[in-house]
Coordinates of C-alpha atoms in Angstrom, one line a residue:
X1 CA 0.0 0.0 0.0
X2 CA 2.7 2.4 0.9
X3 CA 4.1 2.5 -2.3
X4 CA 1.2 3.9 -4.3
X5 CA 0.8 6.5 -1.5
X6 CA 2.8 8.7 -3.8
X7 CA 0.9 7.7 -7.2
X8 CA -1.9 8.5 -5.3
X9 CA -1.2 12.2 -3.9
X10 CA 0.7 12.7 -7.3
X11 CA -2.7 12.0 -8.9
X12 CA -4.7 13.9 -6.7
X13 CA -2.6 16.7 -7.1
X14 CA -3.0 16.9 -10.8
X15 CA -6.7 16.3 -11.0
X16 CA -7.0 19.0 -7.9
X17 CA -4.6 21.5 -8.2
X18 CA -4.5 24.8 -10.3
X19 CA -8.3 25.9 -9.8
X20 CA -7.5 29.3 -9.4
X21 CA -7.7 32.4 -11.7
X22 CA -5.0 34.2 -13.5
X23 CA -3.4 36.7 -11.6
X24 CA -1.4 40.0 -13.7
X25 CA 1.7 40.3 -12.1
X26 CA 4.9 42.3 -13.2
X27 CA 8.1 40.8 -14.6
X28 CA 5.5 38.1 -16.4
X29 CA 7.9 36.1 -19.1
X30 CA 7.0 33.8 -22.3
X31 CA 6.5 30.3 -21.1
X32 CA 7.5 28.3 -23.7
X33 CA 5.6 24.8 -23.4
X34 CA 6.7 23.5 -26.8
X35 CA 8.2 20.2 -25.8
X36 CA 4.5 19.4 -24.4
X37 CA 2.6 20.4 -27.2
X38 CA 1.8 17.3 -30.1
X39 CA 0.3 17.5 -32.9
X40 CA -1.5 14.2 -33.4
X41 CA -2.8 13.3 -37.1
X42 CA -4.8 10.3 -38.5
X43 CA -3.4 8.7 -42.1
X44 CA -5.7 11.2 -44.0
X45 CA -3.7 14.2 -42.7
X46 CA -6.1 15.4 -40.3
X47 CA -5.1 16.5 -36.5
X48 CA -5.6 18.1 -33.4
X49 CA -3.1 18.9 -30.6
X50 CA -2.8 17.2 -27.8
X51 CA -1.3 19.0 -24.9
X52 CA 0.6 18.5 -21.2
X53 CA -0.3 20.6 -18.7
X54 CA 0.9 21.5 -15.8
X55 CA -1.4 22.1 -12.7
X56 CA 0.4 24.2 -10.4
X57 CA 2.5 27.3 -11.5
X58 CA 5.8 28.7 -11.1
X59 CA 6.6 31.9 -13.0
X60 CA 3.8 35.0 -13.8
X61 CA 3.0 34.0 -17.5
X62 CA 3.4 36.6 -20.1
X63 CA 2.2 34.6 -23.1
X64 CA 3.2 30.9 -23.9
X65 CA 5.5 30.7 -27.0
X66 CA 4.6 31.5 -30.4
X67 CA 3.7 27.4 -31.7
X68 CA 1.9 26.9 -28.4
X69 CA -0.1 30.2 -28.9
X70 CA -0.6 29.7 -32.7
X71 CA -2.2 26.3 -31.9
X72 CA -4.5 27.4 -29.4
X73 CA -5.3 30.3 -31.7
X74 CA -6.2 27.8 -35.0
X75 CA -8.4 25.3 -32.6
X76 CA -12.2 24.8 -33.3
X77 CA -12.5 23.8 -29.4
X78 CA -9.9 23.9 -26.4
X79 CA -10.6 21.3 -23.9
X80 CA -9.1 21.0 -20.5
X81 CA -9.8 18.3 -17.7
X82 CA -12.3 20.6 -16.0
X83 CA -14.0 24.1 -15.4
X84 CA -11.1 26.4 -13.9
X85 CA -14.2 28.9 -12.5
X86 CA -17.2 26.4 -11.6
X87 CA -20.4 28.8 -10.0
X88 CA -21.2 29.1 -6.8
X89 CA -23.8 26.5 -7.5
X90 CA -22.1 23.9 -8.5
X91 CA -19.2 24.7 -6.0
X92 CA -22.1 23.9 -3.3
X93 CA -22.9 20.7 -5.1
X94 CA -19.8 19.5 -5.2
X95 CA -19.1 20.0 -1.7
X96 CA -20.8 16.6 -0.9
X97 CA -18.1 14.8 -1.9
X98 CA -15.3 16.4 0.3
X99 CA -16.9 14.8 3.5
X100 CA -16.9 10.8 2.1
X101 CA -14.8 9.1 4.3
X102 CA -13.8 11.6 6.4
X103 CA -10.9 11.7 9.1
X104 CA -13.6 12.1 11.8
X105 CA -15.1 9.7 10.5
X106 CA -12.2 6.7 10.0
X107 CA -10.8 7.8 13.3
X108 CA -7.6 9.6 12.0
X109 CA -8.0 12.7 14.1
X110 CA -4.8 11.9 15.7
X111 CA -3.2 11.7 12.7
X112 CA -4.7 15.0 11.4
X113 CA -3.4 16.7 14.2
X114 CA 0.2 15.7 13.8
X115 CA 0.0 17.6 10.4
X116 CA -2.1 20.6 12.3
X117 CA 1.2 20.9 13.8
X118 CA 3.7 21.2 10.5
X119 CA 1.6 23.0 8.2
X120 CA 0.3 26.9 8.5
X121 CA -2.7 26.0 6.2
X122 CA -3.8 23.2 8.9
X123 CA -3.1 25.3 11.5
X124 CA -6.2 25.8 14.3
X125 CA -8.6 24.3 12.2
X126 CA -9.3 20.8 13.6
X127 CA -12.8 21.4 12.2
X128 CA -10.7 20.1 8.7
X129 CA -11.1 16.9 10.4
X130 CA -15.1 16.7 9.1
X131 CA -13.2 16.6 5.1
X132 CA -11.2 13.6 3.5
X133 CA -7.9 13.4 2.8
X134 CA -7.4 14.2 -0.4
X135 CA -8.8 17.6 0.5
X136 CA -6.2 18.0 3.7
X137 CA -3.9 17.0 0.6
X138 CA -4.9 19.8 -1.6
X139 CA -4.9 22.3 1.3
X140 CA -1.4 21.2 2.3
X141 CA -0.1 21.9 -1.4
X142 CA -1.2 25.3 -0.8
X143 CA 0.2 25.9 2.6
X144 CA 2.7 28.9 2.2
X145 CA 6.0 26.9 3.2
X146 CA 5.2 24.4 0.5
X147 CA 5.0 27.2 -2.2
X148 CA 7.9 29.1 -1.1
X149 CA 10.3 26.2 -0.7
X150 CA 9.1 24.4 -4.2
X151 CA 8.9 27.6 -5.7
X152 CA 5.0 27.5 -6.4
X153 CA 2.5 30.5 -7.4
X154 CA -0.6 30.0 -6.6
X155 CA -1.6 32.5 -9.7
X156 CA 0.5 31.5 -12.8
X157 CA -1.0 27.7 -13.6
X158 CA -0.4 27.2 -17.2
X159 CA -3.6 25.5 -17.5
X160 CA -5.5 29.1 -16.1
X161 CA -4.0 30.9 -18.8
X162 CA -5.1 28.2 -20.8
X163 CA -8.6 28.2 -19.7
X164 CA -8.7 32.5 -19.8
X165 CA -7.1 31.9 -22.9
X166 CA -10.4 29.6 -24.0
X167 CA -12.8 32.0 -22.3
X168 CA -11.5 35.0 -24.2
X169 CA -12.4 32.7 -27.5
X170 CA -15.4 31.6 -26.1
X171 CA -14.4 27.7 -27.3
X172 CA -14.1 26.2 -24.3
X173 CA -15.1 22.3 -23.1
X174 CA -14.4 20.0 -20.4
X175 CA -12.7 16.5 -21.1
X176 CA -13.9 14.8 -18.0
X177 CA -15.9 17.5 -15.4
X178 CA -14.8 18.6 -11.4
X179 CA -18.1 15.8 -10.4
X180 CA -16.5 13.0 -12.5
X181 CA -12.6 14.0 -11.0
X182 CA -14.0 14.3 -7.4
X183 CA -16.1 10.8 -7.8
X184 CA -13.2 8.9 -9.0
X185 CA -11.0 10.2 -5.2
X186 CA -14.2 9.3 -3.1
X187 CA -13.1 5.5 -4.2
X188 CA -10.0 5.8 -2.4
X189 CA -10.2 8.0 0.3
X190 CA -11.4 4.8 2.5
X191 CA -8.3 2.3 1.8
X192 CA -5.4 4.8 1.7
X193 CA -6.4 7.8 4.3
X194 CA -4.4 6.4 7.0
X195 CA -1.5 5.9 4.7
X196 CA -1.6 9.2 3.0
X197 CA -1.8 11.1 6.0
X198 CA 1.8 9.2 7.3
X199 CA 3.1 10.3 3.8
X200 CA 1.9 13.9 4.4
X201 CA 3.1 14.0 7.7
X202 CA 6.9 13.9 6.1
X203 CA 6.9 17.4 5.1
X204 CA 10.4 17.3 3.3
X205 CA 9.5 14.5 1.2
X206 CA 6.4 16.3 -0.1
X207 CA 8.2 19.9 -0.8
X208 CA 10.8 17.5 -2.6
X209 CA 8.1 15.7 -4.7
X210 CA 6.3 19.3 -5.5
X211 CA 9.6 20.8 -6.3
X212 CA 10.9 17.8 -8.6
X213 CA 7.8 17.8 -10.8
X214 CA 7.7 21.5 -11.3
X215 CA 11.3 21.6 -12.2
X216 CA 11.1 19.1 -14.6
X217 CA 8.0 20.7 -16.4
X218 CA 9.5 24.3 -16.3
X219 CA 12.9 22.6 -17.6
X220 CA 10.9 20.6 -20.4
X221 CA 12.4 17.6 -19.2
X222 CA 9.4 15.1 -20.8
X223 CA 11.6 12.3 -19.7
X224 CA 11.2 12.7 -16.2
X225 CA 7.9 11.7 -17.0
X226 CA 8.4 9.2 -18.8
X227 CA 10.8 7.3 -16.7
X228 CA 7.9 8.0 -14.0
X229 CA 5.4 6.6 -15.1
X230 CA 6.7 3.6 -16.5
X231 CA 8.2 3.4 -12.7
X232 CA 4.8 3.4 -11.6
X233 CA 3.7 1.1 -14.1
X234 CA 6.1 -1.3 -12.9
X235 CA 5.6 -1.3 -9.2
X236 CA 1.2 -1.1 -10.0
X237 CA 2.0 -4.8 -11.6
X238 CA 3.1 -6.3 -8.5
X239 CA -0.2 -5.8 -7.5
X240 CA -3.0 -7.9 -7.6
X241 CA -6.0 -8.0 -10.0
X242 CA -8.6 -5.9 -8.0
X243 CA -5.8 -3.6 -7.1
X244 CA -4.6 -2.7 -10.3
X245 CA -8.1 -2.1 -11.0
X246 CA -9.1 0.3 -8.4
X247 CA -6.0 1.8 -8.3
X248 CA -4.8 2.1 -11.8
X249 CA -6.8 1.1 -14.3
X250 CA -10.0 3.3 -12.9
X251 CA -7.8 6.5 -11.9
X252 CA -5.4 6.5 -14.2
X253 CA -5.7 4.1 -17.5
X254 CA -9.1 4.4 -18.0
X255 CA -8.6 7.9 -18.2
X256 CA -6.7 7.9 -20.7
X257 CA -8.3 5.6 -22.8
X258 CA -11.2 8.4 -22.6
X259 CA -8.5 11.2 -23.3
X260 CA -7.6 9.9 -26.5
X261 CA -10.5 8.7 -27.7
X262 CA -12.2 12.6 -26.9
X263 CA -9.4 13.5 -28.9
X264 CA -9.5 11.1 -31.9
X265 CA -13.5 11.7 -31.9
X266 CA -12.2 15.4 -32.9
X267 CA -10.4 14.2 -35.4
X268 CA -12.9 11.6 -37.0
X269 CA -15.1 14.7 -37.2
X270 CA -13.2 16.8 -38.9
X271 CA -12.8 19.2 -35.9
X272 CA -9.6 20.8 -34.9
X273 CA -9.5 20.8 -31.4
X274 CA -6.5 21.5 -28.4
X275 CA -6.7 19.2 -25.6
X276 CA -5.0 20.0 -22.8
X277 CA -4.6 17.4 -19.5
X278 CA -2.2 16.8 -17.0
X279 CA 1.5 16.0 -18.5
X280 CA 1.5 12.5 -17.4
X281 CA -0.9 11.7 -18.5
X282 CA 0.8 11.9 -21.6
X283 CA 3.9 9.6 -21.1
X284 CA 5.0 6.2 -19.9
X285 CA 4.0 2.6 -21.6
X286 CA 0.0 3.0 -20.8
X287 CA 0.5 7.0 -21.6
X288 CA -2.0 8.8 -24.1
X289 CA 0.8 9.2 -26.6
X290 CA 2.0 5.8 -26.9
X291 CA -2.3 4.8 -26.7
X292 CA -2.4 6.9 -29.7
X293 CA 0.4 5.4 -31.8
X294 CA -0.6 2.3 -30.7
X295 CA -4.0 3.3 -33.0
X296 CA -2.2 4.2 -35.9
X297 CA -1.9 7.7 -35.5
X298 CA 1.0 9.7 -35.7
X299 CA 2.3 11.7 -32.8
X300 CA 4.8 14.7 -33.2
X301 CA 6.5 16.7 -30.8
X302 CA 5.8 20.7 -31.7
X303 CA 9.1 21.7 -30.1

């Protein structure tokens, strides 16, 4: 179990993170995301883009570079996982779903307030205790030391300027939807809350993990990825049937599958669409890119 604590949070993470809005700040830069960007064509020459995202941000974002921008400018749609700016209404509906399996409820309140102690964001709020872990998980990737130390904005997600960026062109859809993402952790939050909570409870390791990922994606190091989740990949298949089920297949494989195949619909139908998801989802053996090839299409890095 320990071993997938990390997919897990790693995971959550990407499918949590980033829902805030664009910020303006000064000394914004070009971001260039090139070596994430693929152009993904069927054998009558028709294509859309498939793109890896990245959740949280780093550095206040000018504009993305000039191939980047010129795809999202030429898309008929531009998809991302989810709504960056749900309403107020379906904020409140969601909210169900942050309370399954709680810590109060599985008896982890000691556990909780270990990590009251570490993390400013935690801080004299024991009422946190009535929510699951994965969101203690997301609150603790916004605690303040965690930014500073892996070099985190809470304002700069590429995938917000992304989504503004969709807004502005009034093109926007959703790949998968906030309800779908947030049903998907409810499955877990029963079997692995105690462990997760241990892993947060190591507050080095998870500035370390935060910090790795973001330097790789703000290097363009795709590799990183790659070797990742094939890592992953590896240690899932020790597991057993039902496991690799629940804890692969159903959060991570099966998304893909769908990923692709929203993006291949595209394609069929003569639309010209940018879709835009977490980077790895992109990479690894079971990856969207190597799903794709494996379909017959052909898959080219923009950069």
């Amino acid at each position: 179990m320990k071993k997938l604590v990390k997919l897990i949070i790693v995971l959550v993470l990407v499918m949590v993170s980033g829902c805030t809005t664009q910020k303006k700040e000064e000394n914004a830069r070009v971001i260039d995301t090139s070596m994430f960007l693929y152009k993904v064509s069927n054998q009558e020459g028709k294509y859309s883009y498939l793109f890896g995202t990245c959740h949280p941000g780093r550095y206040p974002i000018k504009s993305l570079d000039k191939v980047t921008e010129k795809a999202l400018d030429e898309s008929d749609s531009i998809y991302l996982e989810c709504d960056m700016n749900p309403s107020p209404q379906k904020i409140e509906e969601y909210a169900k779903y942050n309370t399954y399996n709680s810590i109060r409820d599985l008896g982890l309140e000691d556990k909780y307030e270990n990590l009251m102690k570490q993390y400013k964001s935690l801080k004299g709020k024991p009422g946190y205790a009535l929510y699951n872990v994965f969101v203690i998980n997301s609150l603790i990737n916004s605690d303040p030391e965690v930014l500073n130390k892996a070099n985190i904005s809470k304002f700069s997600a590429i995938d917000n300027y992304i989504y503004e960026y969709a807004q502005k062109k009034k093109n926007f859809k959703e790949v998968e939807g906030i309800e779908f993402q947030m049903k998907l952790l409810t499955e877990l939050s029963e079997d692995y809350s105690e462990a997760t909570l241990d892993s947060l409870a190591n507050k080095e390791m998870v500035i370390k993990n935060a910090k790795e990922d973001l330097d790789a994606y703000y290097s363009g190091n795709t590799q990183y990825y790659e070797n990742e989740q094939n890592l992953l990949l590896n240690q899932l298949e020790q597991l057993n049937d039902s496991d690799k089920e629940k804890y692969w297949n159903i959060l991570a494989y099966n998304r893909n599958i769908f990923m692709k195949d929203t993006l291949a619909d595209g394609i069929h139908n003569n639309k010209h669409d940018f879709i835009g998801v977490g980077c790895k989802h992109l990479y690894g053996k079971k990856g969207i890119i190597q799903l794709l090839k494996d379909d017959g299409y052909l898959v080219e890095c923009m950069k």
